mmCIF file of C-alpha atoms in Angstrom:
data_model
loop_
_atom_site.group_PDB
_atom_site.id
_atom_site.type_symbol
_atom_site.label_atom_id
_atom_site.label_comp_id
_atom_site.label_asym_id
_atom_site.label_seq_id
_atom_site.Cartn_x
_atom_site.Cartn_y
_atom_site.Cartn_z
ATOM 1 C CA MET A 1 24.794 -8.863 7.854
ATOM 2 C CA CYS A 2 24.923 -7.657 4.492
ATOM 3 C CA ARG A 3 22.414 -5.014 3.342
ATOM 4 C CA PRO A 4 20.361 -6.214 0.648
ATOM 5 C CA THR A 5 21.154 -4.544 -2.645
ATOM 6 C CA THR A 6 18.937 -3.330 -5.455
ATOM 7 C CA LYS A 7 18.551 -5.441 -8.700
ATOM 8 C CA ASN A 8 18.555 -3.191 -11.793
ATOM 9 C CA ALA A 9 16.694 -5.334 -14.491
ATOM 10 C CA THR A 10 13.276 -3.962 -14.951
ATOM 11 C CA ARG A 11 10.415 -6.075 -14.934
ATOM 12 C CA LEU A 12 6.690 -6.849 -13.656
ATOM 13 C CA LEU A 13 6.798 -8.153 -10.135
ATOM 14 C CA LEU A 14 3.283 -9.998 -10.029
ATOM 15 C CA THR A 15 4.651 -12.984 -8.385
ATOM 16 C CA THR A 16 6.554 -13.720 -5.319
ATOM 17 C CA GLU A 17 9.072 -15.473 -7.229
ATOM 18 C CA SER A 18 9.715 -12.616 -9.700
ATOM 19 C CA PHE A 19 11.202 -10.687 -6.560
ATOM 20 C CA GLY A 20 14.475 -12.915 -6.493
ATOM 21 C CA ASN A 21 15.949 -14.427 -3.281
ATOM 22 C CA ASP A 22 18.438 -11.752 -2.098
ATOM 23 C CA THR A 23 17.830 -8.343 -3.380
ATOM 24 C CA ILE A 24 15.443 -5.790 -3.566
ATOM 25 C CA PRO A 25 13.888 -4.865 -6.857
ATOM 26 C CA ASP A 26 14.726 -1.674 -8.528
ATOM 27 C CA LYS A 27 12.322 1.213 -8.263
ATOM 28 C CA LYS A 28 11.335 1.501 -12.045
ATOM 29 C CA SER A 29 9.991 -2.167 -11.683
ATOM 30 C CA THR A 30 7.888 -1.217 -8.485
ATOM 31 C CA PHE A 31 6.320 1.885 -10.081
ATOM 32 C CA MET A 32 5.654 -0.255 -13.191
ATOM 33 C CA THR A 33 4.105 -3.071 -11.460
ATOM 34 C CA MET A 34 2.119 -0.594 -9.280
ATOM 35 C CA ALA A 35 0.972 1.487 -11.950
ATOM 36 C CA SER A 36 -0.138 -1.848 -13.775
ATOM 37 C CA ILE A 37 -1.860 -3.185 -10.803
ATOM 38 C CA VAL A 38 -3.955 0.143 -10.484
ATOM 39 C CA ALA A 39 -4.802 0.135 -14.178
ATOM 40 C CA ILE A 40 -5.948 -3.483 -13.492
ATOM 41 C CA LEU A 41 -8.217 -2.547 -10.587
ATOM 42 C CA PHE A 42 -9.854 0.334 -12.860
ATOM 43 C CA ALA A 43 -10.424 -2.365 -15.469
ATOM 44 C CA ILE A 44 -12.131 -4.534 -12.823
ATOM 45 C CA GLU A 45 -14.132 -1.797 -11.345
ATOM 46 C CA HIS A 46 -15.612 -0.752 -14.755
ATOM 47 C CA THR A 47 -15.977 -4.459 -15.825
ATOM 48 C CA VAL A 48 -18.054 -5.192 -12.604
ATOM 49 C CA ARG A 49 -20.025 -1.945 -13.259
ATOM 50 C CA ALA A 50 -20.767 -3.019 -16.795
ATOM 51 C CA VAL A 51 -21.919 -6.590 -15.691
ATOM 52 C CA LEU A 52 -24.252 -4.853 -13.057
ATOM 53 C CA PHE A 53 -25.580 -2.433 -15.687
ATOM 54 C CA ALA A 54 -26.470 -5.241 -18.165
ATOM 55 C CA PHE A 55 -28.236 -7.172 -15.294
ATOM 56 C CA LYS A 56 -30.258 -4.062 -13.621
ATOM 57 C CA ASP A 57 -33.580 -5.558 -14.472
ATOM 58 C CA ILE A 58 -32.947 -8.239 -11.923
ATOM 59 C CA HIS A 59 -33.813 -6.139 -9.063
ATOM 60 C CA PRO A 60 -34.822 -2.458 -8.537
ATOM 61 C CA ILE A 61 -31.721 -1.653 -6.331
ATOM 62 C CA LEU A 62 -29.319 -2.358 -9.325
ATOM 63 C CA GLU A 63 -31.214 0.340 -11.445
ATOM 64 C CA ASP A 64 -29.637 3.057 -9.560
ATOM 65 C CA GLU A 65 -26.239 3.783 -11.237
ATOM 66 C CA LYS A 66 -24.846 4.928 -7.803
ATOM 67 C CA ASN A 67 -25.517 1.363 -5.989
ATOM 68 C CA GLN A 68 -23.730 -0.126 -9.339
ATOM 69 C CA MET A 69 -20.654 2.145 -8.406
ATOM 70 C CA ILE A 70 -20.772 1.353 -4.779
ATOM 71 C CA LEU A 71 -20.931 -2.410 -5.582
ATOM 72 C CA ALA A 72 -18.097 -2.079 -8.142
ATOM 73 C CA ARG A 73 -15.917 -0.312 -5.681
ATOM 74 C CA HIS A 74 -16.482 -2.555 -2.888
ATOM 75 C CA VAL A 75 -16.349 -5.699 -4.699
ATOM 76 C CA GLY A 76 -14.549 -5.204 -7.652
ATOM 77 C CA VAL A 77 -11.557 -3.382 -5.873
ATOM 78 C CA ASP A 78 -11.482 -3.387 -2.136
ATOM 79 C CA PHE A 79 -12.492 -7.281 -2.178
ATOM 80 C CA THR A 80 -10.065 -8.111 -4.876
ATOM 81 C CA CYS A 81 -7.132 -6.323 -3.364
ATOM 82 C CA CYS A 82 -7.632 -7.635 0.195
ATOM 83 C CA VAL A 83 -8.135 -11.157 -0.819
ATOM 84 C CA ALA A 84 -4.811 -10.802 -2.927
ATOM 85 C CA VAL A 85 -2.872 -9.338 -0.120
ATOM 86 C CA SER A 86 -4.231 -11.730 2.361
ATOM 87 C CA TRP A 87 -3.636 -14.565 0.168
ATOM 88 C CA ILE A 88 0.043 -13.631 -0.416
ATOM 89 C CA GLY A 89 0.656 -13.219 3.305
ATOM 90 C CA LEU A 90 -0.880 -16.571 4.172
ATOM 91 C CA ALA A 91 1.007 -18.174 1.430
ATOM 92 C CA ASN A 92 4.274 -16.653 3.057
ATOM 93 C CA ARG A 93 3.330 -17.477 6.580
ATOM 94 C CA HIS A 94 5.992 -20.046 6.775
ATOM 95 C CA HIS A 95 8.607 -16.993 7.023
ATOM 96 C CA MET A 96 6.975 -16.029 10.381
ATOM 97 C CA SER A 97 6.486 -19.447 11.970
ATOM 98 C CA ASP A 98 8.156 -19.020 15.146
ATOM 99 C CA LEU A 99 5.738 -15.974 15.858
ATOM 100 C CA LEU A 100 2.907 -18.009 14.893
ATOM 101 C CA ASP A 101 4.200 -20.740 17.229
ATOM 102 C CA SER A 102 4.321 -18.374 20.181
ATOM 103 C CA PHE A 103 1.036 -17.295 19.705
ATOM 104 C CA PHE A 104 -0.597 -20.484 19.493
ATOM 105 C CA SER A 105 1.309 -21.874 22.102
ATOM 106 C CA MET A 106 0.556 -19.024 24.181
ATOM 107 C CA GLY A 107 3.954 -17.896 24.767
ATOM 108 C CA LYS A 108 5.336 -21.356 25.757
ATOM 109 C CA LYS A 109 7.328 -21.182 22.665
ATOM 110 C CA THR A 110 9.312 -18.279 22.603
ATOM 111 C CA MET A 111 11.201 -16.157 19.495
ATOM 112 C CA ASP A 112 15.061 -16.288 19.334
ATOM 113 C CA GLU A 113 16.822 -12.927 19.717
ATOM 114 C CA ASN A 114 17.999 -12.341 16.035
ATOM 115 C CA PHE A 115 15.947 -9.054 15.487
ATOM 116 C CA GLU A 116 18.502 -8.478 12.234
ATOM 117 C CA ASN A 117 16.871 -11.160 10.159
ATOM 118 C CA ARG A 118 13.128 -10.092 10.973
ATOM 119 C CA LEU A 119 13.921 -6.209 10.612
ATOM 120 C CA PHE A 120 16.758 -6.265 8.024
ATOM 121 C CA LYS A 121 16.672 -9.377 5.719
ATOM 122 C CA PHE A 122 15.123 -9.449 2.532
ATOM 123 C CA VAL A 123 12.052 -11.423 2.145
ATOM 124 C CA PRO A 124 10.412 -12.138 -1.082
ATOM 125 C CA GLY A 125 7.083 -12.881 0.196
ATOM 126 C CA GLY A 126 7.046 -9.802 2.382
ATOM 127 C CA ASN A 127 8.123 -7.537 -0.640
ATOM 128 C CA HIS A 128 5.187 -8.941 -2.620
ATOM 129 C CA VAL A 129 2.828 -8.149 0.087
ATOM 130 C CA LEU A 130 4.384 -4.792 0.489
ATOM 131 C CA LEU A 131 3.737 -3.994 -3.251
ATOM 132 C CA MET A 132 0.310 -5.364 -3.894
ATOM 133 C CA PHE A 133 -0.506 -3.298 -0.385
ATOM 134 C CA PHE A 134 1.084 -0.062 -1.621
ATOM 135 C CA ALA A 135 -0.569 -0.102 -4.999
ATOM 136 C CA TYR A 136 -3.990 -0.806 -3.086
ATOM 137 C CA GLN A 137 -3.460 2.260 -0.911
ATOM 138 C CA VAL A 138 -2.857 4.202 -3.849
ATOM 139 C CA LYS A 139 -6.113 3.505 -5.427
ATOM 140 C CA ASN A 140 -7.904 3.465 -1.903
ATOM 141 C CA THR A 141 -6.707 7.278 -1.475
ATOM 142 C CA TYR A 142 -7.860 7.971 -4.674
ATOM 143 C CA ASP A 143 -11.393 6.587 -4.278
ATOM 144 C CA THR A 144 -11.602 7.968 -0.343
ATOM 145 C CA ILE A 145 -11.229 11.588 -1.673
ATOM 146 C CA ILE A 146 -13.621 10.929 -4.553
ATOM 147 C CA TRP A 147 -16.108 9.179 -2.458
ATOM 148 C CA ASN A 148 -15.656 11.658 0.540
ATOM 149 C CA ASP A 149 -15.415 8.783 3.050
ATOM 150 C CA GLY A 150 -13.900 10.585 5.886
ATOM 151 C CA PRO A 151 -10.597 11.617 7.423
ATOM 152 C CA GLU A 152 -10.168 8.913 9.278
ATOM 153 C CA TYR A 153 -9.994 6.522 6.128
ATOM 154 C CA LEU A 154 -7.687 8.987 4.560
ATOM 155 C CA PHE A 155 -5.613 9.065 7.549
ATOM 156 C CA HIS A 156 -5.451 5.364 7.415
ATOM 157 C CA HIS A 157 -4.393 4.859 3.729
ATOM 158 C CA ILE A 158 -1.894 7.264 3.974
ATOM 159 C CA LEU A 159 -0.304 6.006 7.252
ATOM 160 C CA ALA A 160 -0.304 2.441 5.563
ATOM 161 C CA GLY A 161 0.982 3.702 2.583
ATOM 162 C CA THR A 162 3.757 5.040 3.890
ATOM 163 C CA ALA A 163 4.592 2.147 5.991
ATOM 164 C CA ALA A 164 4.551 0.080 2.757
ATOM 165 C CA TRP A 165 6.951 2.223 0.968
ATOM 166 C CA GLY A 166 9.640 2.134 3.706
ATOM 167 C CA GLY A 167 9.235 -1.474 4.028
ATOM 168 C CA MET A 168 10.105 -1.870 0.301
ATOM 169 C CA TYR A 169 12.818 1.026 0.446
ATOM 170 C CA PRO A 170 15.106 0.906 2.027
ATOM 171 C CA GLY A 171 13.862 -2.514 2.833
ATOM 172 C CA CYS A 172 12.710 -3.157 6.402
ATOM 173 C CA ALA A 173 10.601 -5.409 8.402
ATOM 174 C CA GLN A 174 9.441 -7.117 5.662
ATOM 175 C CA TYR A 175 9.104 -10.459 7.911
ATOM 176 C CA TYR A 176 6.191 -8.396 10.050
ATOM 177 C CA ALA A 177 4.848 -6.941 6.733
ATOM 178 C CA ILE A 178 3.446 -10.542 5.932
ATOM 179 C CA PHE A 179 1.156 -10.197 8.896
ATOM 180 C CA PHE A 180 0.341 -6.402 9.335
ATOM 181 C CA MET A 181 -0.185 -6.026 5.320
ATOM 182 C CA GLY A 182 -1.129 -9.725 4.607
ATOM 183 C CA ILE A 183 -2.666 -12.010 6.780
ATOM 184 C CA SER A 184 -4.478 -9.175 8.955
ATOM 185 C CA GLU A 185 -6.393 -8.155 5.590
ATOM 186 C CA VAL A 186 -8.447 -11.198 5.834
ATOM 187 C CA SER A 187 -10.715 -9.299 8.259
ATOM 188 C CA THR A 188 -10.667 -6.270 5.975
ATOM 189 C CA ALA A 189 -11.556 -8.363 2.798
ATOM 190 C CA ILE A 190 -14.852 -9.361 4.767
ATOM 191 C CA LEU A 191 -15.581 -6.055 6.166
ATOM 192 C CA VAL A 192 -15.501 -4.382 2.703
ATOM 193 C CA LEU A 193 -18.259 -6.907 1.692
ATOM 194 C CA LEU A 194 -19.968 -5.531 4.915
ATOM 195 C CA ALA A 195 -19.680 -2.095 3.911
ATOM 196 C CA ASN A 196 -22.237 -2.777 0.898
ATOM 197 C CA PHE A 197 -24.946 -3.021 3.758
ATOM 198 C CA ASP A 198 -23.950 0.575 5.412
ATOM 199 C CA PRO A 199 -26.670 2.928 5.107
ATOM 200 C CA ASP A 200 -24.331 5.677 4.586
ATOM 201 C CA LEU A 201 -21.138 4.260 2.750
ATOM 202 C CA GLY A 202 -22.991 1.174 1.158
ATOM 203 C CA VAL A 203 -26.286 0.373 -0.918
ATOM 204 C CA GLU A 204 -29.356 1.890 0.661
ATOM 205 C CA GLY A 205 -31.775 -0.711 1.422
ATOM 206 C CA LEU A 206 -29.688 -3.912 0.472
ATOM 207 C CA GLU A 207 -29.916 -4.966 4.006
ATOM 208 C CA ASP A 208 -33.722 -5.368 3.582
ATOM 209 C CA VAL A 209 -33.097 -7.114 0.255
ATOM 210 C CA LEU A 210 -30.523 -9.667 1.662
ATOM 211 C CA PRO A 211 -31.219 -9.471 5.620
ATOM 212 C CA MET A 212 -29.697 -12.895 6.247
ATOM 213 C CA THR A 213 -26.669 -12.429 3.944
ATOM 214 C CA ARG A 214 -25.909 -9.385 6.023
ATOM 215 C CA ILE A 215 -25.908 -11.105 9.402
ATOM 216 C CA VAL A 216 -23.766 -13.981 8.215
ATOM 217 C CA VAL A 217 -21.288 -11.441 6.696
ATOM 218 C CA ALA A 218 -21.307 -9.548 9.818
ATOM 219 C CA VAL A 219 -20.601 -12.556 12.158
ATOM 220 C CA ALA A 220 -17.942 -13.643 9.811
ATOM 221 C CA PHE A 221 -16.430 -10.414 9.966
ATOM 222 C CA VAL A 222 -16.446 -10.140 14.078
ATOM 223 C CA ILE A 223 -15.062 -13.589 14.101
ATOM 224 C CA ALA A 224 -12.012 -12.579 11.668
ATOM 225 C CA PHE A 225 -11.601 -9.100 13.505
ATOM 226 C CA ILE A 226 -11.439 -10.613 16.669
ATOM 227 C CA PHE A 227 -8.597 -13.060 15.797
ATOM 228 C CA CYS A 228 -6.695 -11.112 13.235
ATOM 229 C CA ARG A 229 -7.155 -7.320 15.025
ATOM 230 C CA THR A 230 -7.751 -8.261 18.491
ATOM 231 C CA LEU A 231 -5.818 -11.310 19.336
ATOM 232 C CA LEU A 232 -2.798 -11.870 16.486
ATOM 233 C CA TRP A 233 -2.287 -7.917 15.980
ATOM 234 C CA PRO A 234 -1.332 -6.997 19.588
ATOM 235 C CA CYS A 235 1.033 -9.779 19.579
ATOM 236 C CA THR A 236 2.742 -9.122 16.491
ATOM 237 C CA THR A 237 3.054 -5.711 17.687
ATOM 238 C CA TYR A 238 4.643 -6.854 21.010
ATOM 239 C CA TYR A 239 7.472 -8.491 18.908
ATOM 240 C CA PHE A 240 7.809 -6.081 16.303
ATOM 241 C CA CYS A 241 8.293 -3.365 19.125
ATOM 242 C CA LYS A 242 10.546 -5.553 20.984
ATOM 243 C CA ASP A 243 12.845 -6.265 17.976
ATOM 244 C CA VAL A 244 13.014 -2.472 17.175
ATOM 245 C CA PHE A 245 14.064 -1.351 20.671
ATOM 246 C CA ALA A 246 16.626 -4.198 20.361
ATOM 247 C CA ALA A 247 17.966 -2.920 17.124
ATOM 248 C CA LEU A 248 17.760 0.642 18.307
ATOM 249 C CA ALA A 249 19.922 -0.258 21.596
ATOM 250 C CA ALA A 250 22.458 -2.385 19.474
ATOM 251 C CA ASP A 251 23.406 0.677 17.675
ATOM 252 C CA SER A 252 24.425 -1.403 14.567
ATOM 253 C CA LYS A 253 24.993 -0.085 11.064
ATOM 254 C CA GLU A 254 21.734 -1.816 10.088
ATOM 255 C CA ALA A 255 20.296 0.061 12.948
ATOM 256 C CA LYS A 256 21.678 3.343 12.058
ATOM 257 C CA THR A 257 20.793 2.844 8.251
ATOM 258 C CA HIS A 258 17.305 2.308 9.179
ATOM 259 C CA LYS A 259 16.726 4.170 12.232
ATOM 260 C CA LYS A 260 14.095 6.911 10.691
ATOM 261 C CA TRP A 261 12.117 4.268 9.262
ATOM 262 C CA LEU A 262 12.089 2.004 12.388
ATOM 263 C CA TRP A 263 10.741 5.558 14.227
ATOM 264 C CA THR A 264 8.566 6.091 11.405
ATOM 265 C CA PHE A 265 6.949 2.376 11.606
ATOM 266 C CA MET A 266 6.618 2.858 15.426
ATOM 267 C CA VAL A 267 4.708 6.063 14.621
ATOM 268 C CA THR A 268 2.531 4.411 12.063
ATOM 269 C CA LEU A 269 1.814 1.084 13.886
ATOM 270 C CA THR A 270 0.880 3.207 16.923
ATOM 271 C CA GLY A 271 -1.722 5.341 14.861
ATOM 272 C CA LEU A 272 -3.004 1.916 12.946
ATOM 273 C CA SER A 273 -3.514 0.329 16.456
ATOM 274 C CA MET A 274 -5.486 3.368 17.829
ATOM 275 C CA LEU A 275 -7.785 2.854 14.867
ATOM 276 C CA GLN A 276 -7.990 -0.975 15.778
ATOM 277 C CA VAL A 277 -9.129 0.309 19.114
ATOM 278 C CA ILE A 278 -11.456 2.587 17.784
ATOM 279 C CA TRP A 279 -13.018 0.287 15.434
ATOM 280 C CA LEU A 280 -13.513 -2.477 17.694
ATOM 281 C CA GLY A 281 -15.486 -0.003 20.006
ATOM 282 C CA GLN A 282 -17.588 0.755 17.143
ATOM 283 C CA ILE A 283 -17.989 -3.157 16.384
ATOM 284 C CA ILE A 284 -19.263 -3.565 19.978
ATOM 285 C CA ILE A 285 -21.749 -0.777 20.009
ATOM 286 C CA LEU A 286 -23.119 -1.925 16.517
ATOM 287 C CA ALA A 287 -23.379 -5.653 17.645
ATOM 288 C CA ARG A 288 -25.193 -4.610 20.886
ATOM 289 C CA GLU A 289 -27.627 -2.443 18.456
ATOM 290 C CA GLU A 290 -28.061 -5.512 16.261
ATOM 291 C CA ILE A 291 -28.554 -8.034 19.132
ATOM 292 C CA LEU A 292 -31.285 -5.243 20.386
ATOM 293 C CA LYS A 293 -33.080 -5.288 17.241
ATOM 294 C CA LEU A 294 -33.365 -8.964 16.808
ATOM 295 C CA MET A 295 -34.580 -9.138 20.333
ATOM 296 C CA GLU A 296 -37.201 -6.818 19.882
ATOM 297 C CA GLU A 297 -38.270 -8.369 16.351
ATOM 298 C CA ASN A 298 -38.417 -11.700 18.163
#
C-alpha cells in the first residue's frame, strides 16, 4: 500500500472536506489551523467572561471574578472543544463500523485482518479529529500550568498531544483516532461541566446553588464514562494492540517506517489507559460518598 504524501497547498483545515481524500496536509496548514483554533478558543473564553461579568448581578456567585474565569474556562473552552472533537468523531464513525459492529455484537462479528488500512491509511475524518484534538491539548496544557491543576493532568495533556501529533505526522492510526480522540470525548464533555461543581477546581458554592443540576450532570457523566471509557475503550484498545503487533510481526515497509510511532502509541495508550482505571476508581469512591450523603439527608 502506498504511503500517503503531503499536500503543499497551504490552507485552513476547518472541515473534514478540506483535508482531501488521499494525502496528508502540509505542516504549514496544520500550524496555521492550530494557531487559529487556539486564538478562537481564547476569544470564546474572554467572550464568556464578558457575558458573565455583564450579568454578574443575577447571583452573588457570579460577582467573584475568579468564578467568572473558571466558568469561562470550563464552558467556553473545555466544553466547546470536547463537543467539537466528539462531534467530528461521531460524524466519521462509519470509518470504524467494523469495530463498532464487533463491539455491539459482543464479538460475534469479527474484524478482518487488514491492519494496514487501519494503521497506515489516510483518513480525512481521523486527521480532522487529530488536528482539533492537538489544538485543544495546546490550550489545555497552557491552562493546566496557569491554573496549577496538578501533574496528572499535565501528564495526560502531554501524552495525548504527543499521540495526536504522531497520528498526523507521519500519519498513523487515524482510523483509531476517530474513537480515542473523538468519540470517547463525549464523556469528557460532560465531565468538564461537572468540574464546575468541584470544590477545588470549580466554583465554590455552585453545588449548593444548583444541587439538582449537579446530580443530573453527574449521572450523565457516569453513564457516558462507563460506556465510552470502561466498555468501548478496552475493546478499541484490544484491536489497536492486535493490529500493532500484527504490523510489527509482518515487518513490512510501512511497519518499519512507522515503527517508532507505533511503539510510542503503545506507551501513550498504556499511560492513558492507566489514567482511565484511576479515574474509574475515583468515580466509584465519589459515587459512594454521594449515595451515603443522600441517604443521610433522607
